[in-house]
Coordinates of C-alpha atoms and ligand atoms in Angstrom, one line a residue:
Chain A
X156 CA -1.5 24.8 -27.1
X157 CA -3.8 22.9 -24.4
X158 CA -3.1 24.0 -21.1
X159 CA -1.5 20.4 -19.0
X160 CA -4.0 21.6 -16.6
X161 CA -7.1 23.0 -16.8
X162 CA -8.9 23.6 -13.8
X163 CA -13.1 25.5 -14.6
X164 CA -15.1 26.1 -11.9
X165 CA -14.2 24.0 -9.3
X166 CA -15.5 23.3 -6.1
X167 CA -14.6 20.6 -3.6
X168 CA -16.1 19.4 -0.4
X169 CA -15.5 16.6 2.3
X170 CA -19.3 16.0 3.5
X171 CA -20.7 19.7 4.2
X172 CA -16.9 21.3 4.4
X173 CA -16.4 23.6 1.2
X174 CA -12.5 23.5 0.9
X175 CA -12.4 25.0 -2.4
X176 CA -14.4 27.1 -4.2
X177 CA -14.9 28.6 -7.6
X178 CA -11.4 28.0 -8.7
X179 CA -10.0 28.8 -12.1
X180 CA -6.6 27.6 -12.9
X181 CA -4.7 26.8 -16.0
X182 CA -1.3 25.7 -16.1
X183 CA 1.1 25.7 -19.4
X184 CA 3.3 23.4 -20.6
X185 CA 6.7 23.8 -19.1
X186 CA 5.2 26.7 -16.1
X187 CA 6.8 26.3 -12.8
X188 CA 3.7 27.0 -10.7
X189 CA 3.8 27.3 -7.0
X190 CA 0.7 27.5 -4.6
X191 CA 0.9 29.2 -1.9
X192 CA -1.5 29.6 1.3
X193 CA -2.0 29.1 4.7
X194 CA -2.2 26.1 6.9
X195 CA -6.1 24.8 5.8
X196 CA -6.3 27.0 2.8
X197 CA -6.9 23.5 0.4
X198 CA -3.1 23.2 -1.3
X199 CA -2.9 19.7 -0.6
X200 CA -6.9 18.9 -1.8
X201 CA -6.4 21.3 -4.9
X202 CA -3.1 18.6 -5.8
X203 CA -5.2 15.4 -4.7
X204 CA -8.1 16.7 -7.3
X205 CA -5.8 17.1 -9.6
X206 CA -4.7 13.4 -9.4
X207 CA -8.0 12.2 -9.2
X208 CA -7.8 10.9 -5.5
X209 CA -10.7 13.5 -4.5
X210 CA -13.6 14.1 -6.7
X211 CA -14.5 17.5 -7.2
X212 CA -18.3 18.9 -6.1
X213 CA -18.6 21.1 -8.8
X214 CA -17.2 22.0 -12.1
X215 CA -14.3 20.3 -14.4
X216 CA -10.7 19.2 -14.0
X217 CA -8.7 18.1 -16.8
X218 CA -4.8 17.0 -17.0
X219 CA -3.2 16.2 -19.9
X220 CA -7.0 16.7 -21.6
X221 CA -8.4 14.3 -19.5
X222 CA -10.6 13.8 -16.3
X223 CA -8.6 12.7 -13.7
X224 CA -10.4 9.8 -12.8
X225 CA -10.0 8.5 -16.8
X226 CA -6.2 8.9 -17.2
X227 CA -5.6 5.3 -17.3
X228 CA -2.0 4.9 -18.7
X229 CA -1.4 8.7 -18.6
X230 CA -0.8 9.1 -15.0
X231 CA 2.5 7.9 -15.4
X232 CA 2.9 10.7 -16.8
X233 CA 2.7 12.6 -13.6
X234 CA 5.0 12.3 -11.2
X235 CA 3.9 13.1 -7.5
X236 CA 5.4 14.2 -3.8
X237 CA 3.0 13.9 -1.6
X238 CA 3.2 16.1 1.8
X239 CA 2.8 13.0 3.9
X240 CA 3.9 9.4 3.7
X241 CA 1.3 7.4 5.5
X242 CA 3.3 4.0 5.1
X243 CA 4.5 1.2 7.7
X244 CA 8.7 2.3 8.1
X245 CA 9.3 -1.1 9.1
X246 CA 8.6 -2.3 5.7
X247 CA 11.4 -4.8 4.8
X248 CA 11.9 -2.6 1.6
X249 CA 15.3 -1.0 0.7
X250 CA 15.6 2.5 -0.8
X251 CA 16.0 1.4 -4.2
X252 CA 12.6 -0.7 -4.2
X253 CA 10.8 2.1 -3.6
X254 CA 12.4 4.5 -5.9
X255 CA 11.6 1.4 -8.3
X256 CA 8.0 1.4 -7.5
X257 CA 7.6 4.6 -9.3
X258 CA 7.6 3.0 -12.4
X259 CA 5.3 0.2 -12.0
X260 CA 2.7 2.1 -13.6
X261 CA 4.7 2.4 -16.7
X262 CA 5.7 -1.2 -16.6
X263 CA 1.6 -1.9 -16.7
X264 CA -0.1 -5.2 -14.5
X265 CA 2.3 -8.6 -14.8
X266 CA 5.5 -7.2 -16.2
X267 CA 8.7 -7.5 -14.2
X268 CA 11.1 -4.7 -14.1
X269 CA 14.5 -4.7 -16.8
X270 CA 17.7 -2.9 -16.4
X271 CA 16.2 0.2 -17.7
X272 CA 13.7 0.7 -15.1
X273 CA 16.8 -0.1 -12.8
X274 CA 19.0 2.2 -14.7
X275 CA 16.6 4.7 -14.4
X276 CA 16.1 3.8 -10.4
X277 CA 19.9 4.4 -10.1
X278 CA 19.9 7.8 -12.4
X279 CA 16.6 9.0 -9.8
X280 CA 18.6 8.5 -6.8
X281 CA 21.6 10.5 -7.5
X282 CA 19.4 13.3 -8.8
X283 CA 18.7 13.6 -5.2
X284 CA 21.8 12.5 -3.9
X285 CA 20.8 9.3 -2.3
X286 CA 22.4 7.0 -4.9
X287 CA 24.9 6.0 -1.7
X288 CA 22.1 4.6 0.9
X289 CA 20.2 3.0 -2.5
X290 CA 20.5 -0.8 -0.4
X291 CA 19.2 0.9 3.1
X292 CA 16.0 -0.3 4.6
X293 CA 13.7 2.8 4.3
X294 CA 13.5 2.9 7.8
X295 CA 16.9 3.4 8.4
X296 CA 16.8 6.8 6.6
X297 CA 16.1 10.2 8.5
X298 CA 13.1 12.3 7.7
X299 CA 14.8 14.7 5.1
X300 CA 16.8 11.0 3.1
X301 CA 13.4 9.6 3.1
X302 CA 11.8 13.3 1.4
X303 CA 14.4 13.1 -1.3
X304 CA 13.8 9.5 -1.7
X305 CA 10.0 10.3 -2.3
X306 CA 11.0 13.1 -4.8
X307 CA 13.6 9.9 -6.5
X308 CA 10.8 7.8 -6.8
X309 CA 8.4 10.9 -8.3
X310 CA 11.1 11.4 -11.2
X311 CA 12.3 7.9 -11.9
X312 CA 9.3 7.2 -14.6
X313 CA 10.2 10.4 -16.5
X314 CA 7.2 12.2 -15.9
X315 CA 6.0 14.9 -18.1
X316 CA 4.2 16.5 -14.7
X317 CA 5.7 17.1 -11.7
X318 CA 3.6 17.9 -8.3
X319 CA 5.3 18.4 -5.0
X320 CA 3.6 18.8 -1.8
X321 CA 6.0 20.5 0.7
X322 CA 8.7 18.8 -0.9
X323 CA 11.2 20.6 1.7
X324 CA 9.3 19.6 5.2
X325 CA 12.2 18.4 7.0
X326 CA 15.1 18.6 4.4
X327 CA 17.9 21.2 6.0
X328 CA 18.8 23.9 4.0
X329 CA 21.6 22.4 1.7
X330 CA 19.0 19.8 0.1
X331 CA 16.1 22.4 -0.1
X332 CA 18.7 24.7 -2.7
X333 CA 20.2 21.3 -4.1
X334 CA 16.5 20.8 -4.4
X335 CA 15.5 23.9 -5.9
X336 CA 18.5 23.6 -8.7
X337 CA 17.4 19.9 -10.0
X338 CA 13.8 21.6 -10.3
X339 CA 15.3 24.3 -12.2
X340 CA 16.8 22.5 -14.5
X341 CA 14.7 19.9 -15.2
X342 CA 11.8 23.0 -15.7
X343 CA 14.7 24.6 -18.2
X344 CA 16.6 22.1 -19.9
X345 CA 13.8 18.8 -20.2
X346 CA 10.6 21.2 -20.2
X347 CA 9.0 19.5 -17.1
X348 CA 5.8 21.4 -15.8
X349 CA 5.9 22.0 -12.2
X350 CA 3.2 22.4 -9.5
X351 CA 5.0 22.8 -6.3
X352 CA 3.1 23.7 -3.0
X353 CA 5.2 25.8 -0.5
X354 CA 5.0 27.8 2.6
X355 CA 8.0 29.9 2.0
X356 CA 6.6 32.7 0.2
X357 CA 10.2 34.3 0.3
X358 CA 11.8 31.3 -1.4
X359 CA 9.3 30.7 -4.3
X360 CA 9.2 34.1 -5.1
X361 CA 12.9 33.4 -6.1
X362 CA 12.5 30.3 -8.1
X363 CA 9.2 29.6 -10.1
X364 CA 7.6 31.9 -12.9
X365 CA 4.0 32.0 -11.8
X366 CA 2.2 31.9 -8.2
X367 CA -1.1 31.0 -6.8
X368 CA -2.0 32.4 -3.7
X369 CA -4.8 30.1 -2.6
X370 CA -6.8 30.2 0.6
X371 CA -10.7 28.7 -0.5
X372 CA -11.0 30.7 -3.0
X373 CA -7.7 31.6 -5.6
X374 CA -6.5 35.1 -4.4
X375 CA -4.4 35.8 -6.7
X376 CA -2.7 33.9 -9.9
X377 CA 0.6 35.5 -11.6
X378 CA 4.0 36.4 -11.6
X379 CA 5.2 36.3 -8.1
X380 CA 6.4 40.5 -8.6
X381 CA 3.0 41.5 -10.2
X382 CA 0.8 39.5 -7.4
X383 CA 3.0 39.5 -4.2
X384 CA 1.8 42.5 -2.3
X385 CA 0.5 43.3 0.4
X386 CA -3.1 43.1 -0.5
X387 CA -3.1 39.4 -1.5
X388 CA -1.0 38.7 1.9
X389 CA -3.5 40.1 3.9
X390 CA -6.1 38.4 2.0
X391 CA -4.3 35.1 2.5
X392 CA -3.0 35.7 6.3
X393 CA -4.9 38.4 7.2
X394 CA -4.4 42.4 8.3
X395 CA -1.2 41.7 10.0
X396 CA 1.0 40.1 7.5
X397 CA 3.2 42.6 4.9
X398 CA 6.1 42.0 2.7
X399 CA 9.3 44.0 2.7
X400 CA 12.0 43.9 0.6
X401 CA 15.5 42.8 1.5
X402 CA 17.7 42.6 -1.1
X403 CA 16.2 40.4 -3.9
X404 CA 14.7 38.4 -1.5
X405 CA 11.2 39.1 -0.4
X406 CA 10.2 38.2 3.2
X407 CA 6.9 38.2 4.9
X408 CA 6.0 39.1 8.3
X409 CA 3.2 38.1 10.1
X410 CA 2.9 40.3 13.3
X411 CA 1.5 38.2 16.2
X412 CA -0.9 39.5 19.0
Chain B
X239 CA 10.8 -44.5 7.6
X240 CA 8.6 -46.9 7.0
X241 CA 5.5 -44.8 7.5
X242 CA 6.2 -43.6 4.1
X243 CA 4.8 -46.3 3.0
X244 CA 1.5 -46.0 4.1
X245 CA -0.6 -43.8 1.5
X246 CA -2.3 -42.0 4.4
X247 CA 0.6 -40.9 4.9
X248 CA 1.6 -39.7 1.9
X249 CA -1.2 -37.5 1.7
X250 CA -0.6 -36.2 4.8
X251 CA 3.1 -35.5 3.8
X252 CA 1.8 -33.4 0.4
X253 CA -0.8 -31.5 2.3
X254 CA 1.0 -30.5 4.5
X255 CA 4.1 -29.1 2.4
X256 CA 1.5 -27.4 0.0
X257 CA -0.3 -25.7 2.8
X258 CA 2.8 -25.0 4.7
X259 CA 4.5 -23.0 0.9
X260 CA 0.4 -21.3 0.5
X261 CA 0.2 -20.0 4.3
X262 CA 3.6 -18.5 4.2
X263 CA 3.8 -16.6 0.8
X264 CA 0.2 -15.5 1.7
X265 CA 1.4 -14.6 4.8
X266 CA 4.0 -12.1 3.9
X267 CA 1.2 -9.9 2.5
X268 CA -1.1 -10.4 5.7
X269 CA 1.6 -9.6 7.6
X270 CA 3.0 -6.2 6.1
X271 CA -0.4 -5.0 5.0
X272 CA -2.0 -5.8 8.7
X273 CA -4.5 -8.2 7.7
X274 CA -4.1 -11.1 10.8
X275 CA -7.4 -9.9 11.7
X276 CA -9.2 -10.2 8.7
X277 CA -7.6 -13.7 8.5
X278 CA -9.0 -15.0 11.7
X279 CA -12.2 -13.7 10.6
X280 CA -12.3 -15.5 7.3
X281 CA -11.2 -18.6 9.1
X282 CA -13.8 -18.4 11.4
X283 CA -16.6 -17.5 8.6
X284 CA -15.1 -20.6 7.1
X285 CA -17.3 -23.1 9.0
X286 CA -20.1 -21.8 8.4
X287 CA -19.3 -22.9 4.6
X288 CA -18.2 -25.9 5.8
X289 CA -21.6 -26.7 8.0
X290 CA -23.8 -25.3 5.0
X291 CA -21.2 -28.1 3.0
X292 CA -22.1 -31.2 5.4
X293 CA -25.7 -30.0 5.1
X294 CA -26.2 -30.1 1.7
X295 CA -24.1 -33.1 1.1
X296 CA -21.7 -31.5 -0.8
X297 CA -17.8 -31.1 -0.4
X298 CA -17.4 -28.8 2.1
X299 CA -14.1 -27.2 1.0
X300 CA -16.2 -26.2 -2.2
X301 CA -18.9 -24.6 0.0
X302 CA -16.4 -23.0 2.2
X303 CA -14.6 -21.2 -0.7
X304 CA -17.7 -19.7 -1.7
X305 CA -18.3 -18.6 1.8
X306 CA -15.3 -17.4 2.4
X307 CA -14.5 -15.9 -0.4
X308 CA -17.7 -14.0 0.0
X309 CA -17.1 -12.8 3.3
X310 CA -13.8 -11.8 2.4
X311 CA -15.5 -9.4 0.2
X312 CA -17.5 -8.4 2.4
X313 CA -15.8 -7.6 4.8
X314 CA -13.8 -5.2 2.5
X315 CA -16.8 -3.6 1.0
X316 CA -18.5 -3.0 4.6
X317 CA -15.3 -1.3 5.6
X318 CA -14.6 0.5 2.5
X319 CA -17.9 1.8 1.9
X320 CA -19.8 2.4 5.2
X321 CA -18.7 4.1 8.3
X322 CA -17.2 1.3 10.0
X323 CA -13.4 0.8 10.7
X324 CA -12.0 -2.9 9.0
X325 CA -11.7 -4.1 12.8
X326 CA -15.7 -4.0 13.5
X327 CA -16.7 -5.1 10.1
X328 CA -14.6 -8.2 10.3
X329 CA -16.4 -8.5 14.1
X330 CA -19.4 -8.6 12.9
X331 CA -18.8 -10.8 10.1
X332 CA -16.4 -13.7 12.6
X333 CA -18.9 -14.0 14.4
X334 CA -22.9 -13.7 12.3
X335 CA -21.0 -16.4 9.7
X336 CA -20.0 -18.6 13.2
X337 CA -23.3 -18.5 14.2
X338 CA -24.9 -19.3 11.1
X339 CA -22.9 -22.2 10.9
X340 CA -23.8 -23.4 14.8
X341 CA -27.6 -22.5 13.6
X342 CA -26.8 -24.9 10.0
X343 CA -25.2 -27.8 12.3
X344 CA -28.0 -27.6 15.2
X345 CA -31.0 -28.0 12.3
X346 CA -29.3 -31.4 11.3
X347 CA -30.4 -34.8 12.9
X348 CA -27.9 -36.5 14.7
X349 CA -24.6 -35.6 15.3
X350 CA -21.7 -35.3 13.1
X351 CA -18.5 -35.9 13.9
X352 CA -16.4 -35.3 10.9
X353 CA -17.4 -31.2 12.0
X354 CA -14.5 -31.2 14.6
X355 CA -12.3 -32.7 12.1
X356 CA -12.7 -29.8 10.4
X357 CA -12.4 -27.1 13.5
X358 CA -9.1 -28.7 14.9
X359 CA -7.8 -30.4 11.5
X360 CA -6.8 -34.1 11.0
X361 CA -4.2 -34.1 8.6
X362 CA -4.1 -37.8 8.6
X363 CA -7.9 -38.5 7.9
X364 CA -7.1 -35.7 4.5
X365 CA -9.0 -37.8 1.5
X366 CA -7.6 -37.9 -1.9
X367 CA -10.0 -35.3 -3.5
X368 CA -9.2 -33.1 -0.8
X369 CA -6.0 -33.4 -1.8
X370 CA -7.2 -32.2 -5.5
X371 CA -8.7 -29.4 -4.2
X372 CA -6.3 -28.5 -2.2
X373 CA -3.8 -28.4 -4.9
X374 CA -5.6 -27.0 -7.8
X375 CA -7.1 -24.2 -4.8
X376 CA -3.1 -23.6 -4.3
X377 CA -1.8 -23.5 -7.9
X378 CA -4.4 -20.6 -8.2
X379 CA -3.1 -18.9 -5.2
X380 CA 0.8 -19.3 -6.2
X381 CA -0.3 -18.6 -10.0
X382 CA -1.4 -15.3 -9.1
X383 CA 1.0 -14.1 -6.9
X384 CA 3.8 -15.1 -8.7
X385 CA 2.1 -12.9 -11.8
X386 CA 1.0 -10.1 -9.5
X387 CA 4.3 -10.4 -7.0
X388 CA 4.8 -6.3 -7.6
X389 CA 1.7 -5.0 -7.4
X390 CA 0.7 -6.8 -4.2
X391 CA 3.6 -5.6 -3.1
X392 CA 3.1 -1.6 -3.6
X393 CA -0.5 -1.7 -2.7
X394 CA 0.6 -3.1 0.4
X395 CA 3.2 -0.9 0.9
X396 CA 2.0 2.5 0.2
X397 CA -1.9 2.4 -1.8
X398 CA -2.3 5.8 -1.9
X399 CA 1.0 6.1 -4.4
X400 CA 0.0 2.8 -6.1
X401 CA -3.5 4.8 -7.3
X402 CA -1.4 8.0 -8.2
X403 CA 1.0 5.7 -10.1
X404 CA -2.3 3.7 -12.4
X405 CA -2.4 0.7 -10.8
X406 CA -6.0 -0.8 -10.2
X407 CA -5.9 -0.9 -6.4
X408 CA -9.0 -2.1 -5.3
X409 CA -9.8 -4.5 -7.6
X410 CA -6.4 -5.7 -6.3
X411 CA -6.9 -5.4 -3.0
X412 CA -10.3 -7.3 -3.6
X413 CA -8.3 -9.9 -5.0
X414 CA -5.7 -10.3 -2.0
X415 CA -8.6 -10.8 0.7
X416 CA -9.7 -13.5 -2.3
X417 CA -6.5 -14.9 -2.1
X418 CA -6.3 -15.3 1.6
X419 CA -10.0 -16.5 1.5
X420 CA -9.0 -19.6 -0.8
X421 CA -5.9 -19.7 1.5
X422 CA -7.6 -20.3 4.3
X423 CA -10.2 -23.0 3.1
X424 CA -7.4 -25.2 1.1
X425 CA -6.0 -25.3 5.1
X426 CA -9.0 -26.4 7.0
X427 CA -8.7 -30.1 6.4
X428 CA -5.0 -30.1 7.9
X429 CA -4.3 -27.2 10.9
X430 CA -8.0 -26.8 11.5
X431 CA -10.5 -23.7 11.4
X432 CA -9.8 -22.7 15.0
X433 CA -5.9 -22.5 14.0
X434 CA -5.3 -21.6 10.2
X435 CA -4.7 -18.1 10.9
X436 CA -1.5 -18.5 12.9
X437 CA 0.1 -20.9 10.4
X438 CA -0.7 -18.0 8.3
X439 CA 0.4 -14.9 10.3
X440 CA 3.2 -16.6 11.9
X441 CA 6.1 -18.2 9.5
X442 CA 5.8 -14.9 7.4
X443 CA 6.3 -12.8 10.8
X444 CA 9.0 -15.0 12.1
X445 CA 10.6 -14.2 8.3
X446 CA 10.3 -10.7 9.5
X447 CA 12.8 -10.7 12.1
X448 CA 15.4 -12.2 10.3
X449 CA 16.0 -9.8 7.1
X450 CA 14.9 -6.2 5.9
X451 CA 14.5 -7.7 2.2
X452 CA 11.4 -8.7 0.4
X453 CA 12.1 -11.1 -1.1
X454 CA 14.5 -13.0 1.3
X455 CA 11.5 -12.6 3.6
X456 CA 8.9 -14.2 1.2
X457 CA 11.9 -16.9 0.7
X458 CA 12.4 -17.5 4.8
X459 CA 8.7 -17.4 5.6
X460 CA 8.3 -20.7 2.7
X461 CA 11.3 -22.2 4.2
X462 CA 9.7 -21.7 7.6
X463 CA 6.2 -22.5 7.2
X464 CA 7.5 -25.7 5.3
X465 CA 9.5 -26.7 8.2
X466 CA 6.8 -25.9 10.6
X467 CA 4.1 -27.7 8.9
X468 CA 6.4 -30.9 7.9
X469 CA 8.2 -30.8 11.5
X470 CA 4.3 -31.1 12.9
X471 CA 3.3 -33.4 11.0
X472 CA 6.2 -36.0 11.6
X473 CA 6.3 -34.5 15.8
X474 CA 2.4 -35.3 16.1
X475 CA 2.6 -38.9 14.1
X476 CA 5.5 -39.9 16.5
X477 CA 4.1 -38.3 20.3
X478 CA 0.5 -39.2 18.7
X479 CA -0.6 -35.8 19.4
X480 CA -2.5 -33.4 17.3
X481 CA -1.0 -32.5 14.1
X482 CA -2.6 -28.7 13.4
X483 CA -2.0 -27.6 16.9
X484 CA 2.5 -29.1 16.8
X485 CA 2.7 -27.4 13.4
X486 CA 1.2 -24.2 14.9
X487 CA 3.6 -24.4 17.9
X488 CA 6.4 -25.1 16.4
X489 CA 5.5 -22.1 13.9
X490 CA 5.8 -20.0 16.9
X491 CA 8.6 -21.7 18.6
X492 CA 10.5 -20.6 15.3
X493 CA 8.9 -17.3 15.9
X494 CA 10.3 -16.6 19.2
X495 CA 13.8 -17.7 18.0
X496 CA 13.7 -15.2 15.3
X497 CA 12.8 -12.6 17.7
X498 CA 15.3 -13.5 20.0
X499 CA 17.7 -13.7 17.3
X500 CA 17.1 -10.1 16.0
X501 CA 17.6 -9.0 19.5
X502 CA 21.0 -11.1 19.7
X503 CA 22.1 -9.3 16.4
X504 CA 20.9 -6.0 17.3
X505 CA 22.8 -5.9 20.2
X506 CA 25.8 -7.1 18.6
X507 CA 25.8 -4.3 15.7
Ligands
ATP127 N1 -9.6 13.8 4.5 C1 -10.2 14.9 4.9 N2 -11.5 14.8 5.4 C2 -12.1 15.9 5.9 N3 -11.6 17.1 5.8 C3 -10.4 17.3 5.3 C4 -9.6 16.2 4.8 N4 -8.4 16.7 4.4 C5 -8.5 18.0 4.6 N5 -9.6 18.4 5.2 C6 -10.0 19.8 5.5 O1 -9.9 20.5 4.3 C7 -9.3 21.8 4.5 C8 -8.1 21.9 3.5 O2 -7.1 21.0 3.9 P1 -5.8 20.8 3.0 O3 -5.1 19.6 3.6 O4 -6.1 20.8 1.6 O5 -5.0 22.1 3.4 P2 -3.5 22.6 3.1 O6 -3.6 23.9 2.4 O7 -2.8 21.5 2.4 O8 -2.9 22.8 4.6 P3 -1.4 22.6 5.1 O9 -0.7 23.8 4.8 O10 -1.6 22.4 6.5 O11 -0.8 21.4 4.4 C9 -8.9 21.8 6.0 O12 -9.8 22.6 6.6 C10 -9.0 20.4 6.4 O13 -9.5 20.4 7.7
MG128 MG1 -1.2 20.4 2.7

């Protein structure tokens, strides 16, 4: 089967700045993937390729078979968290408009929404456990609502692709695990391919099938027991970071000068 | 009443209830998606279309929305493309499409009057085919919000998503600036070049202050910029003062109420 993504070669720049270079990356169907690297290392312009909001330098990106920049009624098929929301708070716009807004690009140019883009609005929200504050303005929410109302309106069209950006900056630790379950098992029991870009190298270790250690280049690509040593670490946060083992959980220490 | 009677009046009356419903539904999206600026600037690139009008003998509201519309565009290619921020293309665009106009007016013999007519508005002198114009000009506008109300709305809101999502956002943003381009010219005859931008920014930002909801805010800012426009009309007849500059003042009387109201509330909560 085609890989969902398919990454050859890549290398992408902002004016002389090589972010990313030479990387080759495929993800499966139904793969939880998680990217890992440090602040800088190009997690966030590796996603935006991906979507099509940066154009690569060199070499090919496909998703879903396609070029990013030609996906036309396929990208709402992909369903994306980005690490920041750059938008105006005081936008008179309640929590359930912009959960709703995820599916305008399923409902295509002139169409009004029904009552299954609404029941769908309402099934998104209490995913994330927000189905309460749905009539709130989304200023009125705290940082960590308004995350899980970003990941609400990622989900509500369905998507087939899932790309989260630090989907747990700011969320305490309750809605990171609640978090962590609905990714679980919408990866196990609806088959949704997951790209989710972390920090926390102890936590995705635990959860996702398949890492990729990225800093410029790809460091390392597999499963997070086979690829999570010290080597990579050091390659990724230099000589001073190792990994220990504490129960099933493995933590990283980075030792500071 | 019996200056209903009079057909100037008449006129006056339908212009100024169509521009007053234009400026405010337009104005919700200038407001939210910070574009006051680039509406003063198309205003003010609007008399150059309006001199280059006069000096062809041709109906300057026709010229202007060329103009306009074209500076619009402009103004959103310069910024989008070239290393300039929104704020200095719009500057240089206000005032090169000014001074054209002042360079257009100054190559004419004689002087023409019906200019300021255009610059402050006389709402009372509004002919019956600017009346047409002005009509057809805002059927487009409302036409295409009314089909595009959503979209407009997300690319507004948050552009980046809209993109991620499929939606065609700059063609749609190209066609908002359009919008408020068309806005603006269909307003000339009655508040004036120097003042169409406030009737503009300020129903829809008075709306603001009263309500967190979309769409009660698009409703308020109509019902505002109706009452502003209609209210300075019949304010300016009576006192016999000038009718763009009472509609534009009472726009903002209504605006400082709503602020003072949201205060009021606030405080009580
Ligand atoms: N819009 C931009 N213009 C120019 N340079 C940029 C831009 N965005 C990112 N960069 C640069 O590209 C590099 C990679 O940035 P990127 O945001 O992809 O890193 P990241 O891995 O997501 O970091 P973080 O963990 O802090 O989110 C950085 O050196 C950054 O300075
Ligand atoms: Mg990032």
């Amino acid at each position: 089967m085609n890989p969902i993504i398919d990454i050859q070669n890549l290398d992408v720049a902002y004016g002389d700045n090589v972010v990313l270079e030479s990387i080759d990356l495929q993800v499966q169907a139904g793969e939880f993937l998680a990217v890992i690297g440090p602040n800088g290392s190009g997690k966030t312009t590796l996603m935006r390729t991906i979507l099509g909001l940066v154009d690569p330098l060199r070499g090919q990106v496909y998703v879903f078979g396609q070029q990013p920049g030609a996906l036309g009624a396929l990208r709402s098929r992909i369903g994306y968290v980005p690490q920041l929301m750059t938008v105006n708070f005081q936008f008179p716009v309640r929590v359930s408009d912009v959960v709703l807004m995820g599916r305008y690009g399923k409902l295509g140019l002139f169409h009004r929404p029904g009552r299954t883009d609404r029941e769908a609005t309402r099934r998104a929200l209490e995913q994330v456990g927000m189905a309460e504050l749905a009539n709130r303005q989304i200023g009125q929410l705290s940082g960590g609502q308004r995350q899980r109302v970003i990941v609400a309106r990622a989900l509500v069209s369905n998507p087939d692709l899932l790309i989260l950006d630090e989907p747990t900056t700011g969320t305490d630790a309750e809605s990171t695990e609640s978090l962590y379950e609905l990714l679980h098992r919408l990866n196990d029991e609806e088959h949704l391919t997951i790209v989710l870009v972390s920090h926390d190298v102890g936590i995705v270790a635990q959860h996702v099938d398949i890492v990729a250690c990225l800093n410029r280049r790809l460091v390392a690509h597999g499963r997070p027991a086979e690829i999570l040593n010290s080597e990579t670490l050091s390659c990724m946060y230099g000589d001073e970071a190792m990994l220990f083992g504490h129960g099933a959980i493995p933590h990283m220490i980075v030792e500071r000068r | 009443m019996e200056i209903l009677g009079y057909t100037f009046m008449q006129r006056a009356l339908l212009a100024s209830t169509v521009i007053g419903v234009v400026c405010a539904v337009i104005g919700v999206y200038v407001v939210l998606r910070g574009l006051s600026f680039i509406g003063a600037g198309i205003a003010h690139a609007s008399f150059g279309g309006v001199a280059l009008g006069v000096a062809l003998n041709l109906n300057p509201l026709l010229t202007a929305v060329v103009f306009c519309v074209a500076t619009a565009l402009g103004i959103g290619t310069v910024s989008r493309r070239g290393h300039v921020s929104e704020d200095t293309a719009i500057g240089v665009f206000f005032a090169s499409t000014m001074a054209l106009g002042i360079l257009i007016i100054g190559l004419q013999q004689g002087y023409n009057v019906d200019l300021f007519g255009y610059l402050f508005g006389s709402v009372l002198a509004v002919t019956t085919e600017d009346l047409v114009i002005s009509l057809i000009l805002a059927l487009i506008v409302i036409g295409t919000v009314a089909l595009l109300f959503k979209e407009f709305l997300f690319i507004s809101f948050d552009p980046e998503m809209a993109e991620v999502v499929g939606l065609p956002v700059t063609p749609l943003y190209y066609l908002l600036l359009t919008l408020v381009a068309v806005t603006v010219v269909l307003s000339i005859r009655v508040v004036g070049i120097i003042l169409v931008s406030a009737l503009i920014v300020t129903p829809a930002a008075a709306a603001q202050q009263l309500t967190d909801d979309f769409v009660q805010m698009m409703i308020l800012s109509v019902a505002i910029g109706v009452g502003a426009s209609l209210g300075g009309l019949f304010l300016s007849y009576w006192l016999n003062i000038a009718s763009g500059a009472t509609m534009v003042l009472l726009a903002t009387a209504i605006f400082f109420a709503s602020v003072g109201f949201r205060r009021l509330r606030g405080a009580s909560i």
